Coordinates of C-alpha atoms in Angstrom, one line a residue:
X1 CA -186.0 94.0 18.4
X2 CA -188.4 91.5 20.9
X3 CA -189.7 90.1 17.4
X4 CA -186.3 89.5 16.4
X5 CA -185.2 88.0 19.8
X6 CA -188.2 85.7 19.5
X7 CA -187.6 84.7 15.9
X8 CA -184.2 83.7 17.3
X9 CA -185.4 81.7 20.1
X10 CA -187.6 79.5 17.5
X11 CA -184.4 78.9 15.7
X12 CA -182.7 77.6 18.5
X13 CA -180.1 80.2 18.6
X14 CA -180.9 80.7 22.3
X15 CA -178.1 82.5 23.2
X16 CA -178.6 85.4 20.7
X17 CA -181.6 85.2 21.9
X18 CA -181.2 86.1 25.2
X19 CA -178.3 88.6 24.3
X20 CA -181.4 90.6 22.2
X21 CA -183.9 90.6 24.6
X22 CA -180.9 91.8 27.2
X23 CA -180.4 94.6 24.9
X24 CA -184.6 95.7 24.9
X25 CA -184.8 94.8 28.3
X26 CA -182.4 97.7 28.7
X27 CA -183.8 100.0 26.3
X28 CA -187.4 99.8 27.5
X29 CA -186.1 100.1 31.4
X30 CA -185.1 103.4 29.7
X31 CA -187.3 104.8 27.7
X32 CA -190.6 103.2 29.5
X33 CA -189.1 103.0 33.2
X34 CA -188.7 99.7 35.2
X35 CA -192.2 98.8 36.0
X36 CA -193.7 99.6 32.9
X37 CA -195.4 96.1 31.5
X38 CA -193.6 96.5 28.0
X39 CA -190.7 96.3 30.5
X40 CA -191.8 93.5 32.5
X41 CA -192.8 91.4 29.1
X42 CA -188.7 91.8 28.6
X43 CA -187.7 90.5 31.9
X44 CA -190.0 87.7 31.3
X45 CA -188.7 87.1 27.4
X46 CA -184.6 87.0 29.1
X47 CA -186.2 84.4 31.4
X48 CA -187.5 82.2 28.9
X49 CA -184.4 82.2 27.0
X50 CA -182.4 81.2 30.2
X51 CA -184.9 78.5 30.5
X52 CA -184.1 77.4 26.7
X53 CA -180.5 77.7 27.4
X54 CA -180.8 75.0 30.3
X55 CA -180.2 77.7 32.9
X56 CA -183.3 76.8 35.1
X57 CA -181.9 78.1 38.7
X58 CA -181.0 82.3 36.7
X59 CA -184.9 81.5 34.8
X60 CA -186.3 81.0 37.9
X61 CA -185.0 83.7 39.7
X62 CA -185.7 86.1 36.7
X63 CA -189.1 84.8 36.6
X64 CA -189.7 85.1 40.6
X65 CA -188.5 88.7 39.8
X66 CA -191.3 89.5 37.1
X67 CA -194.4 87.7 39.2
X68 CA -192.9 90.4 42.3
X69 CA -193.4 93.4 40.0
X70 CA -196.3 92.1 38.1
X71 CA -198.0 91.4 41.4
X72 CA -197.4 95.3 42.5
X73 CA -197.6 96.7 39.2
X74 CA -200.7 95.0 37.5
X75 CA -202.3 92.6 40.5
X76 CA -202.2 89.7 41.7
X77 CA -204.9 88.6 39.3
X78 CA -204.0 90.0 36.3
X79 CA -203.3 87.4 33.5
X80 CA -199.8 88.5 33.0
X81 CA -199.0 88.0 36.8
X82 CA -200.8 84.0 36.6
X83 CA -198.3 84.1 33.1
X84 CA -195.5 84.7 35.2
X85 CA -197.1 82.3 38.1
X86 CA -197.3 79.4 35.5
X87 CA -193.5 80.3 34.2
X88 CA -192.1 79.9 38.2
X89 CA -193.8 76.6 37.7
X90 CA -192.5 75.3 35.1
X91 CA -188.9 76.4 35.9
X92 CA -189.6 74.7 39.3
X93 CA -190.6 71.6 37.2
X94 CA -187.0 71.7 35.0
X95 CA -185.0 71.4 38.8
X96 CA -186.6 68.4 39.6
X97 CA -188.5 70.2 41.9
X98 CA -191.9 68.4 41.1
X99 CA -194.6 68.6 44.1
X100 CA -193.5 72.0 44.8
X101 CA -193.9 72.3 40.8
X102 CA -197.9 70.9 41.0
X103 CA -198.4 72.8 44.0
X104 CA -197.9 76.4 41.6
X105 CA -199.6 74.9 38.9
X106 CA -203.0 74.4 40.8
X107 CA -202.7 77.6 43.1
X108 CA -202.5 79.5 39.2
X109 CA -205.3 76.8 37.5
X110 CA -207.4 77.9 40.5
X111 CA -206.9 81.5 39.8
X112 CA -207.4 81.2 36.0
X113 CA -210.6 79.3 37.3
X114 CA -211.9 82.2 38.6
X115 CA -210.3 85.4 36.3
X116 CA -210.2 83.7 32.8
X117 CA -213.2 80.7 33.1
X118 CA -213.0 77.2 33.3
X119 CA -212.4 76.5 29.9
X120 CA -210.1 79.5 28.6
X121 CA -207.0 78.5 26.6
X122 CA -204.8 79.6 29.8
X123 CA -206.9 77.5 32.2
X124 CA -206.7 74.6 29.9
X125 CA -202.9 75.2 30.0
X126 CA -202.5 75.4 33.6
X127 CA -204.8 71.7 33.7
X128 CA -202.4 70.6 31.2
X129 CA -199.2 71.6 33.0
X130 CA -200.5 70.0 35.9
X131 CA -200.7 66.5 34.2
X132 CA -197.7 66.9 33.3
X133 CA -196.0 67.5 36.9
X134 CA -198.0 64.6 38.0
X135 CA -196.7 62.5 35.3
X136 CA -193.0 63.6 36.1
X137 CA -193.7 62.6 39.8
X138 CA -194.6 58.8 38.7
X139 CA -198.0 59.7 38.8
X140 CA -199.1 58.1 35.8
X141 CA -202.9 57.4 36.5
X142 CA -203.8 60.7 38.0
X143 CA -201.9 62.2 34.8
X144 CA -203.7 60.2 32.4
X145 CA -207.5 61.0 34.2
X146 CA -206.4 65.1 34.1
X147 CA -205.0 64.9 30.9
X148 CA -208.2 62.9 29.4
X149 CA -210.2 65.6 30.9
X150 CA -208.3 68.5 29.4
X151 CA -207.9 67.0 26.0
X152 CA -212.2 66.5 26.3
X153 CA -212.9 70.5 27.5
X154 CA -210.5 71.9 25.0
X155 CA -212.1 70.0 22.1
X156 CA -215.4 71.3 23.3
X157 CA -213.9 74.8 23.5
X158 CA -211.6 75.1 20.4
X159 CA -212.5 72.5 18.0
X160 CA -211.2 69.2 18.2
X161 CA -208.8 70.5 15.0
X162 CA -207.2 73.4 16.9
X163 CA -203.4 73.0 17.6
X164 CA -204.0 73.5 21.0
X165 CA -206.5 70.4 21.2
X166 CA -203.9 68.5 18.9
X167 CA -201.4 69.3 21.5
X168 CA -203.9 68.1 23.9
X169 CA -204.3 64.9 22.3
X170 CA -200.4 64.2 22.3
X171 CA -199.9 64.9 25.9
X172 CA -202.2 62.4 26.6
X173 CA -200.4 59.6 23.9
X174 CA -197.6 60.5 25.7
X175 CA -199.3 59.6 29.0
X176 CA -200.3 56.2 27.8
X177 CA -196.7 55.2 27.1
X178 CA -195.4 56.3 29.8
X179 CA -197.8 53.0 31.6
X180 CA -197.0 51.0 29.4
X181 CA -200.2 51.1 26.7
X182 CA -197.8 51.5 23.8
X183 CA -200.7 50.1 21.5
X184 CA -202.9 52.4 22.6
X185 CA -200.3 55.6 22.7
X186 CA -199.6 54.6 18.9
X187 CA -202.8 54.7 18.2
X188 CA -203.7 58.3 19.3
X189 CA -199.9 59.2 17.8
X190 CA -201.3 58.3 14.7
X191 CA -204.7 60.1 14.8
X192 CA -202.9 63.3 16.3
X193 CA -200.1 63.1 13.6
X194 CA -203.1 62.8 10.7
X195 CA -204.7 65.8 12.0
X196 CA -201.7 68.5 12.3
X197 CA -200.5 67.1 8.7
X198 CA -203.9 68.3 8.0
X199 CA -204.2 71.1 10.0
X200 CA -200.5 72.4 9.9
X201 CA -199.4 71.1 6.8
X202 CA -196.5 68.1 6.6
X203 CA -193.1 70.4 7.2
X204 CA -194.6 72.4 10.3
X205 CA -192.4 72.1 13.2
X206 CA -195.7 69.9 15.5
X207 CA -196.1 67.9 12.6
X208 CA -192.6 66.7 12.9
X209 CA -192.3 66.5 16.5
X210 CA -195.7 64.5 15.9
X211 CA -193.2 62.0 13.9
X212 CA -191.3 61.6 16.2
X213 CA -193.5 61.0 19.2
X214 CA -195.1 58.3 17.0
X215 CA -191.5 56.8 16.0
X216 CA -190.7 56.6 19.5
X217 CA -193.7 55.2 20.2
X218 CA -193.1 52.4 18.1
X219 CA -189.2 51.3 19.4
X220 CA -190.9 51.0 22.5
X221 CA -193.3 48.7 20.9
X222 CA -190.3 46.7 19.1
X223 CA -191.2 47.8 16.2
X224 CA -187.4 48.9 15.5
X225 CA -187.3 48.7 11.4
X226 CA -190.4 50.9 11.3
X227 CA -189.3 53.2 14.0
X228 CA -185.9 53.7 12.4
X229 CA -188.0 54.9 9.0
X230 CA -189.8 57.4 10.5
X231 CA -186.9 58.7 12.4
X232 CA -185.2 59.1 9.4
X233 CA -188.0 60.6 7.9
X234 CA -188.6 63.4 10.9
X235 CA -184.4 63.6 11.2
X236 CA -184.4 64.5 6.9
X237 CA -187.9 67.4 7.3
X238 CA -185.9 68.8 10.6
X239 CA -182.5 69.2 8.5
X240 CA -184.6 70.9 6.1
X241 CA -187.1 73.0 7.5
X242 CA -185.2 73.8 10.7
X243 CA -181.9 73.6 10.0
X244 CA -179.1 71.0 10.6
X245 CA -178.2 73.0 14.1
X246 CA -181.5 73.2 15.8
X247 CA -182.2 71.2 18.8
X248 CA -184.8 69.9 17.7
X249 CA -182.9 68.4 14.8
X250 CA -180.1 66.3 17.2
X251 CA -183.1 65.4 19.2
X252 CA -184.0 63.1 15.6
X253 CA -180.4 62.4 15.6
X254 CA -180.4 60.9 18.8
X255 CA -183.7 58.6 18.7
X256 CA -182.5 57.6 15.3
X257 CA -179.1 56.7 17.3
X258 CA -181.1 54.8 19.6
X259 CA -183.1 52.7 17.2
X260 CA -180.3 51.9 15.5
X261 CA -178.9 50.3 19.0
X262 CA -181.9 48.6 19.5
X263 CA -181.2 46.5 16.1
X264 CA -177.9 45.9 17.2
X265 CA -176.1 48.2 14.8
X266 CA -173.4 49.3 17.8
X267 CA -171.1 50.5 15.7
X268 CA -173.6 53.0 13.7
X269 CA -175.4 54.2 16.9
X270 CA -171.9 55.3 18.0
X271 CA -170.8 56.9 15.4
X272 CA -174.3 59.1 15.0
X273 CA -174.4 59.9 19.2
X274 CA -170.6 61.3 18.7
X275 CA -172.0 63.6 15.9
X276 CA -175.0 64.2 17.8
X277 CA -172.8 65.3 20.6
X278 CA -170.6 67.4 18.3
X279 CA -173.4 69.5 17.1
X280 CA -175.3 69.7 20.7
X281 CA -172.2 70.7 22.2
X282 CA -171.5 73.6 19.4
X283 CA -175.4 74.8 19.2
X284 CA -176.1 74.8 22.7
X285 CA -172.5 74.9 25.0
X286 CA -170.8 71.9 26.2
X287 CA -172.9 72.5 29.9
X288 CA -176.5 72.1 28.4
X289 CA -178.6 69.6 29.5
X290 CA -178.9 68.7 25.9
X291 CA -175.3 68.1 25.1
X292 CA -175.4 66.1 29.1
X293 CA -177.8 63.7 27.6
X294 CA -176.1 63.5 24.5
X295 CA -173.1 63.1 26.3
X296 CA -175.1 59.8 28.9
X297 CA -176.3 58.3 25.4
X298 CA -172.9 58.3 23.8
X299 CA -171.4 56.6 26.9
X300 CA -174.5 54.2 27.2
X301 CA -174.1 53.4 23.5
X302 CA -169.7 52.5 24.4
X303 CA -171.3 50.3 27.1
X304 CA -173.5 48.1 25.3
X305 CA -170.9 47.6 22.9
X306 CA -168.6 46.0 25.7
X307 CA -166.5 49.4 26.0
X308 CA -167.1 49.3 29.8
X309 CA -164.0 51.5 31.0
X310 CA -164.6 54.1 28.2
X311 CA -168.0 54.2 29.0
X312 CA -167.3 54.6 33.0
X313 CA -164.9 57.7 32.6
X314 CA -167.5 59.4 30.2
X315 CA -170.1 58.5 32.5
X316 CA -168.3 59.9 35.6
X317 CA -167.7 63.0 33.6
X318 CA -171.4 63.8 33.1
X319 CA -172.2 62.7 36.3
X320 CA -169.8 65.8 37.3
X321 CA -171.1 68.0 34.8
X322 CA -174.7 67.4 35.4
X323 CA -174.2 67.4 39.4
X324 CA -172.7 71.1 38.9
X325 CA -174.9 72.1 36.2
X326 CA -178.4 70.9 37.7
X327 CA -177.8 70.4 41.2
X328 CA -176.8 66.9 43.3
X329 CA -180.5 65.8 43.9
X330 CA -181.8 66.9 40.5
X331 CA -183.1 63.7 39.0
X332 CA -180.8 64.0 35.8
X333 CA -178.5 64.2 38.2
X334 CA -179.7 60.8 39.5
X335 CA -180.2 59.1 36.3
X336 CA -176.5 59.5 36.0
X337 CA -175.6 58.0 39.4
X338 CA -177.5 55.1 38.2
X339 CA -175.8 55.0 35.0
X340 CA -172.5 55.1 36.4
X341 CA -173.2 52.2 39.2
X342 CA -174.5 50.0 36.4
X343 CA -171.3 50.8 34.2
X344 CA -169.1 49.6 37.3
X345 CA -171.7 46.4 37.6
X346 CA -170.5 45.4 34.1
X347 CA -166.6 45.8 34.6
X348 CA -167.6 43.5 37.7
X349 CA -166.7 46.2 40.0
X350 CA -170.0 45.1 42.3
X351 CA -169.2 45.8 45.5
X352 CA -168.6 49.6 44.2
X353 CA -171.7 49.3 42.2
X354 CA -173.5 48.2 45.2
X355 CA -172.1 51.4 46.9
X356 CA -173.3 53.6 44.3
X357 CA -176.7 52.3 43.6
X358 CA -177.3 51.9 47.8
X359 CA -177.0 55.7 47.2
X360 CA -178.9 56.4 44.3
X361 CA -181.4 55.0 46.0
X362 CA -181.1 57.4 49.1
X363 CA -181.5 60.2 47.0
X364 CA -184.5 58.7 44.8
X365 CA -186.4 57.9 47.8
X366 CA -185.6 62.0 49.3
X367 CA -186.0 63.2 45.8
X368 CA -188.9 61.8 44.2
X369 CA -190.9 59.5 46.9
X370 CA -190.6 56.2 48.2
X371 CA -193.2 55.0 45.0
X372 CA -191.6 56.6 42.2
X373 CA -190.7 55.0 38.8
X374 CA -187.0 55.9 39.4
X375 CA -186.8 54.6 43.0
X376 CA -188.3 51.2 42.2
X377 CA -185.5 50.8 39.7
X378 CA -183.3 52.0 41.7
X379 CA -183.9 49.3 44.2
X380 CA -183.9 46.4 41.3
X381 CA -180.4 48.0 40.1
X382 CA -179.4 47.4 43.8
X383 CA -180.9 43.3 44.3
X384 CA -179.1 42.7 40.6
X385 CA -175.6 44.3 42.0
X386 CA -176.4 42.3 45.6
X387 CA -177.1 39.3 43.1
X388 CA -174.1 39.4 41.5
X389 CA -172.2 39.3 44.8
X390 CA -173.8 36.3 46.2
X391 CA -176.3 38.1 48.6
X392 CA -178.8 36.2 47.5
X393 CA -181.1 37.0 50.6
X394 CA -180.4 40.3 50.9
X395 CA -181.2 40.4 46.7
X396 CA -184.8 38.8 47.1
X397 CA -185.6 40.8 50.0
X398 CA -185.1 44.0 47.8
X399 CA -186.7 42.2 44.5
X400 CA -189.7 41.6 47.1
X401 CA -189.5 45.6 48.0
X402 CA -189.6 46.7 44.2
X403 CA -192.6 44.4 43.7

């Protein structure tokens, strides 16, 4: 039944999913008692499929619940109990909840450290989930540096043609993009998606999420003709070796959407971000934070095409959705604020704009840190809406803040 449950879960049928690992979760509290570890695997499986579902806050909680009893059951240095530390981490990470996210992720690297070795698979995990809270928090340099030195220890452990070094490899592309080294992130892109062809073979599910990281790679560049190809290409292997209702398949649907805005085709980029939606919303639920996005896109796509007032109520409605279904200070949650204020800055509604983005701004500093990404844009969406009102000084002393 887990197997099945599992085999589910890959499909993106995450809701079936958790209903079967519900079901053995019940039969092995039975049959093997509550603190058996068969038992605790279970609670941990219903969590994951929570966190698939978008349902961070109930995977946290459930995952909180398995460290307690793997702590008491197994000890508190068992690797199942750093398993479950590293899960609490990464559910912390999904609420936004970043430094407190790094803060587990180093207390369990330093207890992989000493259990598992320096340069166990787990241990290189834990470095690598690390990088990645760092890069969430704006981070971007310290990210690079720890995932430079992962990527170099898990080559020298596995074999610079493991997945897991491949992986490695991508993380750190991803890095590089993220600063602006879009040259240098295609680059590695490339070399990582010419080993996993070779490795995996050309339909595996990395290989085409490989694609895509190198498609996106190149929009960001400018490149939009060529990024469109390849996101055809990884949208057509996705329909076919993963289905036409996995997420991972209206993730190609979407960045497809988006090159297609980016070459000015408005009217196409709508039209595939309404059937993105469509499908998001039927796979997943209409509260995922997969059908929110898809649901922000949509509306961003209606904006740039001059469709301000449409594009302001569907805003405000996943600004509502996501506040409820993420939390107020989540930065999704954010991200739509901002989304929203710039939406009322192009109907010329900028004194509301101004309101908006003064407390997006609030919220980014609290949220994420005075130095974050977000926050600096968030005070250059605030000089542009001061701008447009005539404040000029008040709008170069907050361009002079972002710099």
């Amino acid at each position: 039944m887990n197997n099945v449950a599992v085999s589910l879960r890959m499909q993106g049928k995450y809701a079936e999913a958790e209903a079967m690992h519900r079901q053995t979760l019940r039969l092995r509290e039975t049959v093997l008692g509550k603190d058996h570890p068969d038992t605790l695997t279970s609670i941990n499986n219903v969590a994951e499929s929570l966190r698939m579902e978008g349902k961070y806050a109930e995977a946290e909680t459930m995952h909180r619940q398995t460290l307690q009893l793997r702590e008491t059951v197994l000890g508190n240095d068992h690797p199942d109990t750093l398993t479950s530390m590293n899960n609490v981490a990464v559910s912390l990470r999904l609420q936004g909840k970043y430094a407190e996210a790094e803060a587990m992720h180093r207390q369990t690297l330093q207890l992989r450290e000493t259990v598992l070795g320096k340069v166990h698979p787990d241990t290189l995990t834990s470095m690598n989930n690390i990088a990645v809270s760092l890069r969430m928090e704006g981070k971007y340099a310290e990210a690079e540096a720890m995932h430079r030195h992962t990527l170099k220890l898990t080559g020298t452990a596995l074999g610079n043609d493991h997945p897991d070094t491949l992986a490695s490899m991508n993380n750190l592309a991803v890095s590089l993009r993220m600063q602006g080294k879009c040259s240098e992130a295609e680059a590695m892109f490339r070399q990582t998606l010419q080993l996993i062809e070779t490795v995996l073979g050309n339909d595996h599910p990395d290989t085409l999420a490989s694609m895509n990281n190198l498609a996106v790679s190149l929009r960001m560049q400018g490149k939009y003709a060529e990024a469109e190809a390849m996101h055809r290409q990884t949208l057509q292997l996705n329909e076919t070796v993963l289905g036409r209702d996995h997420p991972k398949t209206h993730t190609s649907m979407n960045n497809l959407a988006i090159a297609l805005e980016k070459q000015g085709r408005f009217a196409e980029a709508e039209a595939m971000h309404r059937q993105t939606l469509q499908l998001t919303g039927t796979a997943l639920g209409n509260d995922h934070p997969d059908t929110l996005a898809s649901m922000n896109n949509l509306a961003v796509s209606l904006r740039m095409q001059g469709k301000c007032s449409e594009a302001e109520a569907m805003l405000r409605q996943t600004l509502q959705l996501t506040g409820t279904v993420l939390g107020k200070d989540h930065p999704d949650t954010l991200a739509s604020m901002n989304n929203v204020a710039v939406s009322l800055r192009m109907e010329g509604k900028c004194a509301e704009a101004e309101a908006m983005h003064l407390q997006t701004l609030q919220l980014n500093g609290t949220v994420l840190g005075r130095d974050h990404p977000n926050t600096l844009t968030s005070i250059n969406n605030l000089a542009i809406a001061l701008d447009k009102q005539g404040k000029y000084a008040e709008a170069d002393a907050m361009h002079q803040r972002a710099l």
